[in-house]
Coordinates of C-alpha atoms and ligand atoms in Angstrom, one line a residue:
M10 CA 1.1 -28.7 2.0
V11 CA 1.8 -25.4 0.1
K12 CA 4.8 -23.3 -0.8
A13 CA 5.4 -20.0 1.0
A14 CA 8.1 -17.4 1.6
V15 CA 8.9 -17.1 5.3
L16 CA 10.8 -14.4 7.2
T17 CA 12.6 -16.0 10.2
G18 CA 14.4 -12.9 11.5
T19 CA 15.2 -9.3 10.9
G20 CA 17.5 -8.7 8.0
L21 CA 17.4 -12.3 6.8
P22 CA 16.4 -13.3 3.2
L23 CA 13.0 -15.0 2.9
E24 CA 13.1 -18.8 3.1
I25 CA 11.1 -20.6 0.4
R26 CA 9.4 -23.5 2.2
D27 CA 7.2 -26.2 0.7
D28 CA 6.1 -27.8 3.9
V29 CA 3.6 -25.2 5.0
E30 CA 0.3 -26.6 6.3
V31 CA -2.9 -24.6 6.1
E32 CA -5.7 -25.2 8.6
A33 CA -9.3 -25.2 7.4
P34 CA -11.1 -21.8 7.7
H35 CA -12.7 -21.1 11.1
A36 CA -16.1 -19.4 11.4
G37 CA -16.0 -16.0 9.5
E38 CA -12.9 -17.0 7.5
V39 CA -12.2 -18.1 4.0
K40 CA -9.6 -20.1 2.2
I41 CA -8.0 -18.3 -0.7
R42 CA -5.8 -19.7 -3.5
F43 CA -3.7 -16.7 -4.5
G44 CA -3.5 -15.9 -8.2
A45 CA -0.9 -13.1 -7.6
S46 CA 0.8 -11.0 -5.0
G47 CA 2.5 -7.7 -5.4
V48 CA 5.8 -7.0 -3.6
C49 CA 5.3 -3.7 -1.7
H50 CA 7.9 -1.6 0.2
S51 CA 6.0 -2.5 3.4
D52 CA 7.1 -6.2 2.9
V53 CA 10.7 -5.0 2.7
S54 CA 10.1 -2.8 5.8
M55 CA 9.1 -6.0 7.7
Q56 CA 12.2 -7.7 6.6
N57 CA 14.7 -4.9 7.2
G58 CA 13.3 -4.0 10.7
T59 CA 11.6 -0.7 9.9
M60 CA 8.5 -2.5 11.2
F61 CA 8.5 -5.2 13.8
P62 CA 7.2 -8.5 12.5
N63 CA 6.3 -11.5 14.6
C64 CA 8.7 -14.1 13.2
P65 CA 8.5 -16.6 11.7
I66 CA 6.0 -15.0 9.4
V67 CA 4.7 -15.4 5.8
L68 CA 5.0 -11.9 4.3
G69 CA 2.9 -10.5 1.5
H70 CA -0.2 -8.4 1.9
E71 CA -1.0 -7.2 -1.6
G72 CA -2.9 -10.2 -3.0
A73 CA -5.8 -11.4 -5.1
G74 CA -7.1 -14.9 -5.7
V75 CA -10.0 -17.3 -5.8
I76 CA -12.1 -18.5 -2.8
E77 CA -11.7 -22.3 -2.3
E78 CA -13.6 -22.8 0.9
V79 CA -15.7 -20.7 3.3
G80 CA -16.1 -21.1 7.0
E81 CA -19.3 -21.1 9.0
G82 CA -21.4 -18.0 8.7
V83 CA -19.7 -16.4 5.7
T84 CA -22.1 -14.7 3.4
N85 CA -20.2 -12.0 1.5
V86 CA -18.3 -14.4 -0.8
T87 CA -18.7 -18.0 -2.0
V88 CA -16.5 -20.7 -3.5
G89 CA -15.1 -19.7 -6.9
D90 CA -15.4 -16.0 -6.4
H91 CA -12.4 -13.9 -7.5
V92 CA -11.4 -11.5 -4.7
V93 CA -9.0 -8.7 -3.8
V94 CA -7.6 -9.1 -0.3
S95 CA -7.8 -6.1 2.0
W96 CA -5.0 -6.2 4.6
V97 CA -7.3 -4.1 6.8
P98 CA -10.2 -6.6 7.1
Q99 CA -12.9 -4.2 8.2
C100 CA -15.1 -5.9 10.8
G101 CA -18.0 -3.5 10.2
E102 CA -18.9 -3.4 13.9
C103 CA -16.2 -1.5 15.8
F104 CA -16.4 2.3 16.6
F105 CA -14.3 3.1 13.5
C106 CA -16.2 0.8 11.1
T107 CA -19.6 2.2 12.1
R108 CA -18.3 5.7 11.4
N109 CA -17.2 4.8 7.9
E110 CA -13.6 4.9 9.0
G111 CA -13.0 1.2 8.4
Y112 CA -9.4 1.7 7.5
L113 CA -8.9 2.2 11.2
C114 CA -10.8 -1.0 12.2
K115 CA -9.8 -1.9 15.7
K116 CA -9.8 -5.7 15.1
A117 CA -7.6 -5.3 12.0
D118 CA -5.1 -3.4 14.0
A119 CA -4.8 -6.2 16.5
S120 CA -4.1 -8.7 13.7
L121 CA -1.4 -6.5 12.2
A122 CA 0.3 -6.5 15.6
S123 CA -0.2 -10.2 16.4
G124 CA 0.6 -11.7 13.0
G125 CA -2.6 -13.7 13.3
L126 CA -6.2 -13.4 12.1
L127 CA -9.0 -11.5 13.9
D128 CA -8.7 -13.8 17.0
G129 CA -4.9 -13.2 17.1
T130 CA -3.9 -16.7 15.9
P131 CA -2.5 -17.7 12.5
R132 CA -3.7 -20.6 10.3
F133 CA -0.3 -21.7 9.0
T134 CA 2.1 -24.2 10.5
S135 CA 5.5 -25.4 9.3
G136 CA 7.4 -28.2 10.9
G137 CA 4.6 -28.4 13.5
A138 CA 5.2 -24.8 14.7
P139 CA 2.8 -21.9 14.1
L140 CA 3.7 -19.5 11.3
H141 CA 2.4 -16.0 11.4
Q142 CA 0.8 -14.2 8.5
M143 CA 1.5 -10.5 7.6
A144 CA -1.5 -8.2 8.1
A145 CA -4.1 -11.1 8.2
T146 CA -3.0 -12.0 4.7
G147 CA 0.3 -13.8 4.0
S148 CA 0.1 -13.6 0.2
F149 CA 3.6 -14.9 -0.3
S150 CA 1.9 -18.3 0.0
E151 CA 0.1 -20.2 -2.7
V152 CA -2.9 -20.6 -0.3
S153 CA -4.0 -18.8 2.9
I154 CA -6.8 -18.4 5.3
I155 CA -8.1 -14.8 5.7
P156 CA -11.0 -13.1 7.5
A157 CA -14.0 -13.1 5.2
S158 CA -14.3 -9.3 5.7
G159 CA -10.9 -9.0 4.1
A160 CA -12.1 -10.6 0.8
V161 CA -13.8 -8.2 -1.6
K162 CA -15.4 -9.8 -4.7
I163 CA -14.4 -8.5 -8.1
D164 CA -15.3 -9.4 -11.7
D165 CA -13.7 -12.6 -13.0
D166 CA -12.2 -10.8 -16.0
V167 CA -9.8 -8.6 -14.1
P168 CA -6.3 -10.2 -14.4
M169 CA -5.0 -11.5 -11.0
T170 CA -1.7 -9.5 -11.3
V171 CA -3.7 -6.3 -11.6
A172 CA -6.2 -7.2 -8.9
A173 CA -3.4 -7.9 -6.5
L174 CA -2.0 -4.4 -6.8
I175 CA -5.4 -2.9 -6.0
G176 CA -5.1 -4.6 -2.5
C177 CA -2.4 -2.2 -1.3
G178 CA -0.5 0.1 -3.6
V179 CA -3.5 1.3 -5.6
L180 CA -6.0 1.6 -2.7
T181 CA -3.4 3.4 -0.7
G182 CA -2.1 5.7 -3.4
V183 CA -5.3 6.6 -5.2
G184 CA -7.1 6.7 -1.8
A185 CA -4.5 9.2 -0.4
A186 CA -5.3 11.6 -3.2
M187 CA -9.1 10.9 -3.5
N188 CA -10.1 10.2 0.1
T189 CA -7.4 11.5 2.6
A190 CA -6.5 14.7 0.8
D191 CA -8.9 17.4 -0.1
I192 CA -7.6 18.2 -3.7
K193 CA -9.7 20.8 -5.4
P194 CA -9.9 21.1 -9.2
G195 CA -7.1 23.2 -10.5
D196 CA -4.8 22.5 -7.5
T197 CA -1.0 22.1 -7.7
V198 CA 0.0 18.9 -6.0
A199 CA 3.5 17.6 -5.2
V200 CA 4.3 13.9 -4.8
V201 CA 7.6 13.0 -3.3
G202 CA 8.5 9.3 -4.0
C203 CA 7.2 7.8 -7.2
G204 CA 7.3 4.0 -6.5
G205 CA 4.3 1.7 -6.7
V206 CA 2.3 3.8 -4.2
G207 CA 3.5 7.2 -5.3
L208 CA 2.5 6.6 -8.9
N209 CA -0.9 5.9 -7.7
V210 CA -1.0 9.1 -5.7
I211 CA -0.2 10.8 -9.0
Q212 CA -3.0 9.2 -10.9
G213 CA -5.4 9.7 -8.0
A214 CA -4.5 13.4 -8.0
R215 CA -5.1 13.6 -11.8
I216 CA -8.5 12.0 -11.4
A217 CA -9.3 14.4 -8.5
G218 CA -8.8 17.3 -10.9
A219 CA -5.3 18.6 -10.0
S220 CA -4.1 20.7 -12.9
R221 CA -0.4 20.6 -12.0
I222 CA 1.3 17.6 -10.5
I223 CA 4.9 17.9 -9.6
A224 CA 6.7 14.5 -9.2
V225 CA 9.9 14.2 -7.1
D226 CA 12.1 11.1 -7.2
M227 CA 15.8 10.2 -7.5
N228 CA 15.4 7.7 -10.2
E229 CA 14.9 8.9 -13.9
T230 CA 12.9 5.8 -14.9
K231 CA 10.4 6.6 -12.1
L232 CA 10.2 10.2 -13.2
Q233 CA 9.4 9.0 -16.7
M234 CA 6.7 6.7 -15.4
A235 CA 5.4 9.6 -13.2
K236 CA 4.8 11.6 -16.5
D237 CA 3.0 8.7 -18.0
F238 CA 0.8 8.5 -14.9
G239 CA -0.1 12.2 -15.0
A240 CA 2.8 14.3 -13.6
T241 CA 3.1 17.7 -15.4
D242 CA 6.6 18.5 -13.9
V243 CA 9.3 16.3 -12.6
I244 CA 12.2 17.0 -10.3
N245 CA 15.2 14.7 -9.8
A246 CA 16.0 15.0 -6.1
S247 CA 19.6 13.8 -6.7
D248 CA 20.2 17.1 -8.5
G249 CA 19.8 19.1 -5.2
D250 CA 17.1 20.2 -2.7
P251 CA 13.7 19.6 -4.3
V252 CA 12.0 22.2 -2.0
G253 CA 13.5 25.2 -3.8
K254 CA 12.5 23.7 -7.1
V255 CA 8.9 23.2 -6.0
M256 CA 8.9 26.9 -4.8
G257 CA 10.3 28.0 -8.1
L258 CA 7.4 26.2 -9.9
T259 CA 4.7 27.8 -7.7
E260 CA 5.6 31.5 -7.6
E261 CA 7.5 30.8 -4.3
R262 CA 4.2 29.8 -2.6
G263 CA 4.5 26.1 -2.4
A264 CA 2.1 23.3 -3.4
D265 CA -1.5 23.3 -2.4
V266 CA -1.2 19.6 -1.4
A267 CA 2.0 17.7 -0.9
F268 CA 2.4 13.9 -0.3
E269 CA 5.4 12.0 1.2
V270 CA 5.4 8.5 -0.2
I271 CA 8.8 7.1 0.9
G272 CA 9.0 7.1 4.7
L273 CA 12.2 9.1 5.3
Q274 CA 12.7 11.8 7.9
Q275 CA 14.4 14.0 5.3
T276 CA 11.6 13.8 2.8
I277 CA 8.9 14.3 5.5
D278 CA 10.7 17.6 6.4
Q279 CA 10.8 18.5 2.7
V280 CA 7.0 18.0 2.0
I281 CA 6.1 20.0 5.1
T282 CA 8.3 22.9 3.8
M283 CA 7.1 22.7 0.2
T284 CA 3.4 23.0 1.1
R285 CA 2.0 26.5 0.8
R286 CA 0.4 28.5 3.6
G287 CA -3.1 27.1 4.1
G288 CA -2.1 23.9 2.3
E289 CA -2.3 20.3 3.2
V290 CA 0.6 17.8 3.9
V291 CA -0.3 14.1 3.6
L292 CA 2.2 11.6 5.0
V293 CA 1.8 8.1 3.4
G294 CA 5.3 6.5 3.6
V295 CA 6.0 4.3 6.7
P296 CA 9.1 5.7 8.5
K297 CA 11.3 4.2 11.1
M298 CA 9.6 4.1 14.5
D299 CA 11.8 6.9 15.9
A300 CA 11.2 9.4 13.0
M301 CA 9.6 12.6 14.1
V302 CA 7.5 15.3 12.5
Q303 CA 9.4 18.4 13.4
I304 CA 7.7 21.7 13.0
P305 CA 7.8 25.0 14.9
A306 CA 4.3 25.2 16.4
F307 CA 3.7 28.9 15.7
L308 CA 5.8 29.9 12.7
G309 CA 5.5 26.5 11.0
L310 CA 1.9 25.5 11.7
V311 CA -0.4 28.1 13.4
L312 CA 0.7 31.1 11.4
Q313 CA 0.9 29.0 8.2
G314 CA -2.6 27.6 8.7
K315 CA -1.3 24.2 7.4
T316 CA -2.8 20.8 7.9
I317 CA -0.7 17.7 8.3
K318 CA -2.6 14.4 7.8
G319 CA -1.5 10.8 8.2
C320 CA -2.8 8.4 5.6
W321 CA -3.5 4.8 6.5
Y322 CA -4.6 2.5 3.7
G323 CA -5.7 5.5 1.6
S324 CA -8.5 6.2 4.1
S325 CA -10.4 3.5 2.2
N326 CA -13.7 1.9 2.6
T327 CA -12.5 -1.3 0.9
H328 CA -16.0 -2.7 0.2
E329 CA -16.9 0.5 -1.8
D330 CA -13.4 1.6 -3.1
I331 CA -12.2 -1.7 -4.5
P332 CA -15.2 -2.1 -6.9
K333 CA -14.8 1.7 -7.7
L334 CA -11.1 1.2 -8.6
V335 CA -12.0 -1.8 -10.8
R336 CA -14.5 0.4 -12.7
L337 CA -11.9 3.2 -13.1
Y338 CA -9.5 0.5 -14.5
K339 CA -12.0 -0.8 -16.9
S340 CA -12.9 2.6 -18.2
G341 CA -9.3 3.3 -18.9
E342 CA -8.9 6.1 -16.3
L343 CA -6.7 4.1 -14.0
K344 CA -3.5 2.7 -15.3
L345 CA -2.8 -0.6 -13.6
D346 CA -1.1 -2.9 -16.2
E347 CA 1.6 -0.2 -16.5
L348 CA 2.5 -0.5 -12.8
I349 CA 3.8 -4.1 -13.3
S350 CA 7.5 -3.9 -14.1
R351 CA 8.1 -7.6 -13.7
T352 CA 6.1 -10.8 -13.2
I353 CA 8.0 -13.4 -11.2
P354 CA 7.7 -16.8 -9.6
L355 CA 7.5 -16.9 -5.8
D356 CA 11.1 -18.3 -5.7
E357 CA 12.4 -14.9 -6.9
V358 CA 10.9 -12.8 -4.1
N359 CA 14.3 -12.0 -2.6
E360 CA 15.5 -10.7 -6.0
A361 CA 12.3 -8.6 -6.1
F362 CA 13.3 -7.0 -2.7
D363 CA 16.7 -6.2 -4.2
A364 CA 15.1 -4.6 -7.3
M365 CA 13.0 -2.4 -5.0
A366 CA 16.0 -1.2 -3.1
T367 CA 17.8 -0.1 -6.2
G368 CA 14.6 1.6 -7.4
E369 CA 14.5 -0.3 -10.7
V370 CA 10.9 -1.4 -10.5
A371 CA 7.5 0.1 -9.8
R372 CA 6.1 -3.3 -8.8
S373 CA 7.3 -6.8 -9.1
V374 CA 4.3 -9.1 -9.1
I375 CA 4.4 -12.8 -8.1
A376 CA 2.2 -14.8 -10.4
Y377 CA 1.2 -18.2 -8.9
Ligands
LIG403 P1 9.0 2.1 -3.5 O1 10.2 1.6 -2.9 O2 8.4 1.4 -4.7 O3 9.0 3.6 -3.8 C1 9.8 4.6 -3.1 C2 10.3 5.6 -4.2 O4 11.0 6.6 -3.4 C3 11.3 5.0 -5.2 O5 10.9 5.3 -6.5 C4 12.6 5.7 -4.8 O6 13.4 6.0 -6.0 C5 12.1 7.0 -4.2 N1 13.1 7.7 -3.3 C6 13.8 7.1 -2.3 N2 14.5 8.0 -1.6 C7 14.2 9.2 -2.1 C8 14.6 10.6 -1.8 N3 15.4 10.9 -0.9 N4 14.0 11.6 -2.6 C9 13.1 11.3 -3.6 N5 12.7 10.0 -3.9 C10 13.3 9.0 -3.2 O7 7.9 2.0 -2.3 P2 6.3 1.9 -2.3 O8 5.8 2.9 -3.3 O9 5.9 0.5 -2.4 O10 6.0 2.4 -0.8 C11 6.2 3.7 -0.4 C12 6.0 3.9 1.0 O11 4.6 3.8 1.3 C13 6.7 2.9 1.9 O12 7.2 3.5 3.1 C14 5.6 1.9 2.3 O13 5.8 1.2 3.4 C15 4.5 2.9 2.4 C16 3.1 2.4 2.4 N6 2.2 3.0 3.3 C17 0.9 2.5 3.3 C18 0.0 3.2 4.2 O14 -1.1 2.8 4.5 N7 0.4 4.4 4.7 C19 0.5 1.5 2.5 C20 1.4 0.9 1.6 C21 2.7 1.3 1.6
LIG404 ZN1 1.7 -2.5 0.9

């Protein structure tokens, strides 16, 4: 039996249970003992009803650990390997995977909806009843079973706390800047929302060659961190409408590329407006299901020659991008240790949710 944090219903605090049973891996699956799990805003969105979880469910999708057992037919990893978990386990065979758009993998989508693995069923039980696992992961558990395609081997010397963050916030944020967007050297980029994901958009934009990076947040600590991660200008949105300030910094033109990394209707509207004619809007934050992109078709889009792109999992090819991010970390180009505001035990996961709501932390990381 293992310990895990379980969501039993919308709006409820997570229950720490120590009676969770983990089945052996089926064919094509692996057993992972987590070393660490980041706490991402998407976990909070599952709990507060922004997204619809299949309760009861073990949350957590930003994890890294060591392979303890492999199911039949698994060849990409072996017992003892250190791995980053991809919450989009890319099957490699569907329409999207074969077009190098694995972040849209059809099978992974189905597991996100079902709360199970690629066949739709979870490998956890508690009190004899099935317990779902978020995004085919469930990293708020000491041990889990995941699809082998969601396990990406990394070097043993990468700290688990850092490796965990690569699995969501870093892949998504850096990927949004380096894969989804088309940032050209010398571009001016605006990033609205400088949490765990937004800070990674900032450092991705820096690596992609943006010469000016305007960071927008409501929290001064985050704006300070944004500067450390590469922002050249910061705007505190609590001091008034950030759109006018971005215009003021860009000769009233707007940013070449602007990212929304919060998931709010208001800030989605802001990034669309603060993007220049011919520029690119990238929506990363996960909004409520009824949020709308509202834009006058002619005056706002056609005449403007603007592009609006959605970004899912940083448009990443996990099998190529995770090793690349590890290399960038090792060469000092990617700041990952600096993202960790707090290292906590699993029992403090509810406090980590509170700390995220108040904006105090970039990332709380559970160390097992
Ligand atoms: P976070 O809570 O760490 O960061 C959000 C930041 O936004 C905080 O720094 C807040 O201070 C700031 N903020 C809040 N309201 C405003 C406002 N009105 N104006 C300016 N700043 C504000 O979250 P995160 O970085 O973990 O996640 C950000 C979003 O990205 C969230 O919606 C999450 O669900 C989503 C996400 N999307 C994907 C994907 O594949 N698209 C992957 C992972 C996370
Ligand atoms: Zn996440």
